[in-house]
Amino acid sequence: MNSEKHSMVLLQRVSRYALAVGAVTLGSLLRYGMDVWVGPGLPTYITFYPAVMLAALLGGFGPGLMATGLAAMAVDYSLLLPVGIGIAAFRDAVGIGLFISMGVFMSVVAELYRRTRVKAAAYDQEVALREVMQQKEFLADVLQGSSQPFAVEYLDGRIGLFNN
């Protein structure tokens, strides 16, 4: 059982990081398609910001950072001149630096949002459980205070609840 749980957690983690790779791949394909459709000259990172946000919102902080790094490498390798690894112009270095800092910022905000959602769901579940417990206590008090005898018998013959 513990092995199954560990495998499930590992699969979820791997799928979150696979989502980051897929989002950047989709952003790259979209970028190349837009270059063919509207021609060169599009803003460098226009299709990669949504990819980073998607990875960060759905995958969390780590996948958001991974998507940021992969997108920066994809831009450096294929969009910035000279094509290949390396940044020749200072403005391109500043652009990548700004993109990476915005990717980190988006990842942090998305992770805070994810954690807040989890806490809110846990709080809502706790409130609902408290309400059910209050209703059960109220019903038990009504039954105990009743002037008529009352008992609950289960199908197997056991008596579960009764008043004095």
C-alpha positions as protocol buffer text, in pm:
chain_id: "A"
residue {
  index: 1
  type: MET
  ca { x: 0 y: 0 z: 0 }
}
residue {
  index: 2
  type: ASN
  ca { x: 279 y: 242 z: 93 }
}
residue {
  index: 3
  type: SER
  ca { x: 456 y: 155 z: -233 }
}
residue {
  index: 4
  type: GLU
  ca { x: 141 y: 239 z: -430 }
}
residue {
  index: 5
  type: LYS
  ca { x: 112 y: 575 z: -255 }
}
residue {
  index: 6
  type: HIS
  ca { x: 478 y: 651 z: -325 }
}
residue {
  index: 7
  type: SER
  ca { x: 433 y: 556 z: -691 }
}
residue {
  index: 8
  type: MET
  ca { x: 127 y: 780 z: -717 }
}
residue {
  index: 9
  type: VAL
  ca { x: 310 y: 1078 z: -566 }
}
residue {
  index: 10
  type: LEU
  ca { x: 605 y: 1020 z: -799 }
}
residue {
  index: 11
  type: LEU
  ca { x: 373 y: 1000 z: -1100 }
}
residue {
  index: 12
  type: GLN
  ca { x: 202 y: 1326 z: -1001 }
}
residue {
  index: 13
  type: ARG
  ca { x: 537 y: 1500 z: -960 }
}
residue {
  index: 14
  type: VAL
  ca { x: 669 y: 1374 z: -1293 }
}
residue {
  index: 15
  type: SER
  ca { x: 348 y: 1477 z: -1470 }
}
residue {
  index: 16
  type: ARG
  ca { x: 373 y: 1830 z: -1325 }
}
residue {
  index: 17
  type: TYR
  ca { x: 724 y: 1869 z: -1468 }
}
residue {
  index: 18
  type: ALA
  ca { x: 617 y: 1708 z: -1796 }
}
residue {
  index: 19
  type: LEU
  ca { x: 348 y: 1977 z: -1810 }
}
residue {
  index: 20
  type: ALA
  ca { x: 623 y: 2241 z: -1789 }
}
residue {
  index: 21
  type: VAL
  ca { x: 811 y: 2084 z: -2081 }
}
residue {
  index: 22
  type: GLY
  ca { x: 489 y: 2054 z: -2280 }
}
residue {
  index: 23
  type: ALA
  ca { x: 391 y: 2416 z: -2212 }
}
residue {
  index: 24
  type: VAL
  ca { x: 728 y: 2545 z: -2335 }
}
residue {
  index: 25
  type: THR
  ca { x: 713 y: 2317 z: -2638 }
}
residue {
  index: 26
  type: LEU
  ca { x: 366 y: 2447 z: -2716 }
}
residue {
  index: 27
  type: GLY
  ca { x: 489 y: 2806 z: -2670 }
}
residue {
  index: 28
  type: SER
  ca { x: 777 y: 2739 z: -2912 }
}
residue {
  index: 29
  type: LEU
  ca { x: 548 y: 2584 z: -3172 }
}
residue {
  index: 30
  type: LEU
  ca { x: 305 y: 2872 z: -3137 }
}
residue {
  index: 31
  type: ARG
  ca { x: 591 y: 3118 z: -3179 }
}
residue {
  index: 32
  type: TYR
  ca { x: 715 y: 2949 z: -3496 }
}
residue {
  index: 33
  type: GLY
  ca { x: 362 y: 2931 z: -3634 }
}
residue {
  index: 34
  type: MET
  ca { x: 306 y: 3300 z: -3565 }
}
residue {
  index: 35
  type: ASP
  ca { x: 638 y: 3386 z: -3732 }
}
residue {
  index: 36
  type: VAL
  ca { x: 520 y: 3205 z: -4045 }
}
residue {
  index: 37
  type: TRP
  ca { x: 174 y: 3360 z: -4029 }
}
residue {
  index: 38
  type: VAL
  ca { x: 255 y: 3726 z: -3948 }
}
residue {
  index: 39
  type: GLY
  ca { x: 625 y: 3736 z: -4029 }
}
residue {
  index: 40
  type: PRO
  ca { x: 929 y: 3803 z: -3812 }
}
residue {
  index: 41
  type: GLY
  ca { x: 942 y: 4086 z: -3562 }
}
residue {
  index: 42
  type: LEU
  ca { x: 709 y: 3960 z: -3289 }
}
residue {
  index: 43
  type: PRO
  ca { x: 810 y: 4041 z: -2932 }
}
residue {
  index: 44
  type: THR
  ca { x: 1066 y: 3781 z: -2828 }
}
residue {
  index: 45
  type: TYR
  ca { x: 889 y: 3628 z: -2528 }
}
residue {
  index: 46
  type: ILE
  ca { x: 524 y: 3676 z: -2630 }
}
residue {
  index: 47
  type: THR
  ca { x: 431 y: 3307 z: -2646 }
}
residue {
  index: 48
  type: PHE
  ca { x: 645 y: 3202 z: -2350 }
}
residue {
  index: 49
  type: TYR
  ca { x: 482 y: 3408 z: -2074 }
}
residue {
  index: 50
  type: PRO
  ca { x: 155 y: 3211 z: -2103 }
}
residue {
  index: 51
  type: ALA
  ca { x: 356 y: 2885 z: -2104 }
}
residue {
  index: 52
  type: VAL
  ca { x: 529 y: 2979 z: -1780 }
}
residue {
  index: 53
  type: MET
  ca { x: 202 y: 3087 z: -1618 }
}
residue {
  index: 54
  type: LEU
  ca { x: 28 y: 2767 z: -1724 }
}
residue {
  index: 55
  type: ALA
  ca { x: 310 y: 2553 z: -1583 }
}
residue {
  index: 56
  type: ALA
  ca { x: 320 y: 2753 z: -1259 }
}
residue {
  index: 57
  type: LEU
  ca { x: -56 y: 2756 z: -1203 }
}
residue {
  index: 58
  type: LEU
  ca { x: -113 y: 2390 z: -1280 }
}
residue {
  index: 59
  type: GLY
  ca { x: 221 y: 2246 z: -1172 }
}
residue {
  index: 60
  type: GLY
  ca { x: 344 y: 2471 z: -894 }
}
residue {
  index: 61
  type: PHE
  ca { x: 663 y: 2658 z: -813 }
}
residue {
  index: 62
  type: GLY
  ca { x: 916 y: 2400 z: -939 }
}
residue {
  index: 63
  type: PRO
  ca { x: 750 y: 2340 z: -1275 }
}
residue {
  index: 64
  type: GLY
  ca { x: 708 y: 2718 z: -1316 }
}
residue {
  index: 65
  type: LEU
  ca { x: 1081 y: 2768 z: -1263 }
}
residue {
  index: 66
  type: MET
  ca { x: 1159 y: 2482 z: -1499 }
}
residue {
  index: 67
  type: ALA
  ca { x: 935 y: 2633 z: -1768 }
}
residue {
  index: 68
  type: THR
  ca { x: 1107 y: 2969 z: -1717 }
}
residue {
  index: 69
  type: GLY
  ca { x: 1451 y: 2815 z: -1761 }
}
residue {
  index: 70
  type: LEU
  ca { x: 1350 y: 2607 z: -2061 }
}
residue {
  index: 71
  type: ALA
  ca { x: 1184 y: 2904 z: -2229 }
}
residue {
  index: 72
  type: ALA
  ca { x: 1493 y: 3121 z: -2170 }
}
residue {
  index: 73
  type: MET
  ca { x: 1712 y: 2849 z: -2323 }
}
residue {
  index: 74
  type: ALA
  ca { x: 1474 y: 2808 z: -2620 }
}
residue {
  index: 75
  type: VAL
  ca { x: 1477 y: 3183 z: -2683 }
}
residue {
  index: 76
  type: ASP
  ca { x: 1856 y: 3201 z: -2650 }
}
residue {
  index: 77
  type: TYR
  ca { x: 1910 y: 2902 z: -2876 }
}
residue {
  index: 78
  type: SER
  ca { x: 1665 y: 2977 z: -3154 }
}
residue {
  index: 79
  type: LEU
  ca { x: 1544 y: 3338 z: -3146 }
}
residue {
  index: 80
  type: LEU
  ca { x: 1834 y: 3558 z: -3040 }
}
residue {
  index: 81
  type: LEU
  ca { x: 2115 y: 3637 z: -3281 }
}
residue {
  index: 82
  type: PRO
  ca { x: 2354 y: 3474 z: -3333 }
}
residue {
  index: 83
  type: VAL
  ca { x: 2148 y: 3154 z: -3341 }
}
residue {
  index: 84
  type: GLY
  ca { x: 2287 y: 2902 z: -3094 }
}
residue {
  index: 85
  type: ILE
  ca { x: 2405 y: 2918 z: -2735 }
}
residue {
  index: 86
  type: GLY
  ca { x: 2527 y: 3258 z: -2620 }
}
residue {
  index: 87
  type: ILE
  ca { x: 2401 y: 3614 z: -2594 }
}
residue {
  index: 88
  type: ALA
  ca { x: 2578 y: 3871 z: -2809 }
}
residue {
  index: 89
  type: ALA
  ca { x: 2383 y: 4191 z: -2738 }
}
residue {
  index: 90
  type: PHE
  ca { x: 2347 y: 4358 z: -2399 }
}
residue {
  index: 91
  type: ARG
  ca { x: 1978 y: 4428 z: -2461 }
}
residue {
  index: 92
  type: ASP
  ca { x: 1919 y: 4055 z: -2517 }
}
residue {
  index: 93
  type: ALA
  ca { x: 2090 y: 3977 z: -2185 }
}
residue {
  index: 94
  type: VAL
  ca { x: 1867 y: 4236 z: -2013 }
}
residue {
  index: 95
  type: GLY
  ca { x: 1562 y: 4086 z: -2188 }
}
residue {
  index: 96
  type: ILE
  ca { x: 1643 y: 3734 z: -2070 }
}
residue {
  index: 97
  type: GLY
  ca { x: 1713 y: 3866 z: -1720 }
}
residue {
  index: 98
  type: LEU
  ca { x: 1375 y: 4041 z: -1710 }
}
residue {
  index: 99
  type: PHE
  ca { x: 1200 y: 3734 z: -1849 }
}
residue {
  index: 100
  type: ILE
  ca { x: 1360 y: 3508 z: -1588 }
}
residue {
  index: 101
  type: SER
  ca { x: 1276 y: 3748 z: -1304 }
}
residue {
  index: 102
  type: MET
  ca { x: 914 y: 3770 z: -1425 }
}
residue {
  index: 103
  type: GLY
  ca { x: 902 y: 3390 z: -1455 }
}
residue {
  index: 104
  type: VAL
  ca { x: 1022 y: 3356 z: -1095 }
}
residue {
  index: 105
  type: PHE
  ca { x: 767 y: 3616 z: -984 }
}
residue {
  index: 106
  type: MET
  ca { x: 482 y: 3438 z: -1169 }
}
residue {
  index: 107
  type: SER
  ca { x: 590 y: 3105 z: -1018 }
}
residue {
  index: 108
  type: VAL
  ca { x: 592 y: 3247 z: -665 }
}
residue {
  index: 109
  type: VAL
  ca { x: 250 y: 3409 z: -707 }
}
residue {
  index: 110
  type: ALA
  ca { x: 105 y: 3092 z: -861 }
}
residue {
  index: 111
  type: GLU
  ca { x: 243 y: 2879 z: -576 }
}
residue {
  index: 112
  type: LEU
  ca { x: 98 y: 3115 z: -316 }
}
residue {
  index: 113
  type: TYR
  ca { x: -235 y: 3094 z: -497 }
}
residue {
  index: 114
  type: ARG
  ca { x: -219 y: 2713 z: -502 }
}
residue {
  index: 115
  type: ARG
  ca { x: -140 y: 2696 z: -130 }
}
residue {
  index: 116
  type: THR
  ca { x: -422 y: 2938 z: -48 }
}
residue {
  index: 117
  type: ARG
  ca { x: -666 y: 2722 z: -247 }
}
residue {
  index: 118
  type: VAL
  ca { x: -557 y: 2411 z: -54 }
}
residue {
  index: 119
  type: LYS
  ca { x: -595 y: 2589 z: 281 }
}
residue {
  index: 120
  type: ALA
  ca { x: -937 y: 2724 z: 182 }
}
residue {
  index: 121
  type: ALA
  ca { x: -1056 y: 2376 z: 82 }
}
residue {
  index: 122
  type: ALA
  ca { x: -933 y: 2231 z: 412 }
}
residue {
  index: 123
  type: TYR
  ca { x: -1105 y: 2510 z: 604 }
}
residue {
  index: 124
  type: ASP
  ca { x: -1433 y: 2456 z: 415 }
}
residue {
  index: 125
  type: GLN
  ca { x: -1414 y: 2084 z: 490 }
}
residue {
  index: 126
  type: GLU
  ca { x: -1351 y: 2154 z: 859 }
}
residue {
  index: 127
  type: VAL
  ca { x: -1647 y: 2395 z: 876 }
}
residue {
  index: 128
  type: ALA
  ca { x: -1875 y: 2138 z: 710 }
}
residue {
  index: 129
  type: LEU
  ca { x: -1759 y: 1868 z: 953 }
}
residue {
  index: 130
  type: ARG
  ca { x: -1826 y: 2099 z: 1248 }
}
residue {
  index: 131
  type: GLU
  ca { x: -2179 y: 2166 z: 1119 }
}
residue {
  index: 132
  type: VAL
  ca { x: -2249 y: 1794 z: 1087 }
}
residue {
  index: 133
  type: MET
  ca { x: -2121 y: 1734 z: 1440 }
}
residue {
  index: 134
  type: GLN
  ca { x: -2341 y: 2016 z: 1575 }
}
residue {
  index: 135
  type: GLN
  ca { x: -2644 y: 1868 z: 1401 }
}
residue {
  index: 136
  type: LYS
  ca { x: -2569 y: 1525 z: 1544 }
}
residue {
  index: 137
  type: GLU
  ca { x: -2532 y: 1671 z: 1894 }
}
residue {
  index: 138
  type: PHE
  ca { x: -2857 y: 1864 z: 1857 }
}
residue {
  index: 139
  type: LEU
  ca { x: -3042 y: 1553 z: 1745 }
}
residue {
  index: 140
  type: ALA
  ca { x: -2894 y: 1351 z: 2032 }
}
residue {
  index: 141
  type: ASP
  ca { x: -3000 y: 1622 z: 2280 }
}
residue {
  index: 142
  type: VAL
  ca { x: -3355 y: 1628 z: 2137 }
}
residue {
  index: 143
  type: LEU
  ca { x: -3379 y: 1251 z: 2163 }
}
residue {
  index: 144
  type: GLN
  ca { x: -3242 y: 1245 z: 2519 }
}
residue {
  index: 145
  type: GLY
  ca { x: -3486 y: 1513 z: 2629 }
}
residue {
  index: 146
  type: SER
  ca { x: -3784 y: 1343 z: 2471 }
}
residue {
  index: 147
  type: SER
  ca { x: -4056 y: 1221 z: 2704 }
}
residue {
  index: 148
  type: GLN
  ca { x: -4117 y: 919 z: 2480 }
}
residue {
  index: 149
  type: PRO
  ca { x: -3887 y: 616 z: 2478 }
}
residue {
  index: 150
  type: PHE
  ca { x: -3673 y: 594 z: 2169 }
}
residue {
  index: 151
  type: ALA
  ca { x: -3419 y: 342 z: 2036 }
}
residue {
  index: 152
  type: VAL
  ca { x: -3243 y: 268 z: 1708 }
}
residue {
  index: 153
  type: GLU
  ca { x: -3191 y: -97 z: 1621 }
}
residue {
  index: 154
  type: TYR
  ca { x: -2948 y: -202 z: 1351 }
}
residue {
  index: 155
  type: LEU
  ca { x: -3030 y: -476 z: 1100 }
}
residue {
  index: 156
  type: ASP
  ca { x: -2811 y: -724 z: 1286 }
}
residue {
  index: 157
  type: GLY
  ca { x: -3015 y: -674 z: 1606 }
}
residue {
  index: 158
  type: ARG
  ca { x: -2780 y: -443 z: 1794 }
}
residue {
  index: 159
  type: ILE
  ca { x: -2927 y: -137 z: 1964 }
}
residue {
  index: 160
  type: GLY
  ca { x: -2728 y: 168 z: 1864 }
}
residue {
  index: 161
  type: LEU
  ca { x: -2895 y: 476 z: 2009 }
}
residue {
  index: 162
  type: PHE
  ca { x: -3153 y: 507 z: 2284 }
}
residue {
  index: 163
  type: ASN
  ca { x: -3276 y: 762 z: 2537 }
}
residue {
  index: 164
  type: ASN
  ca { x: -3328 y: 720 z: 2907 }
}
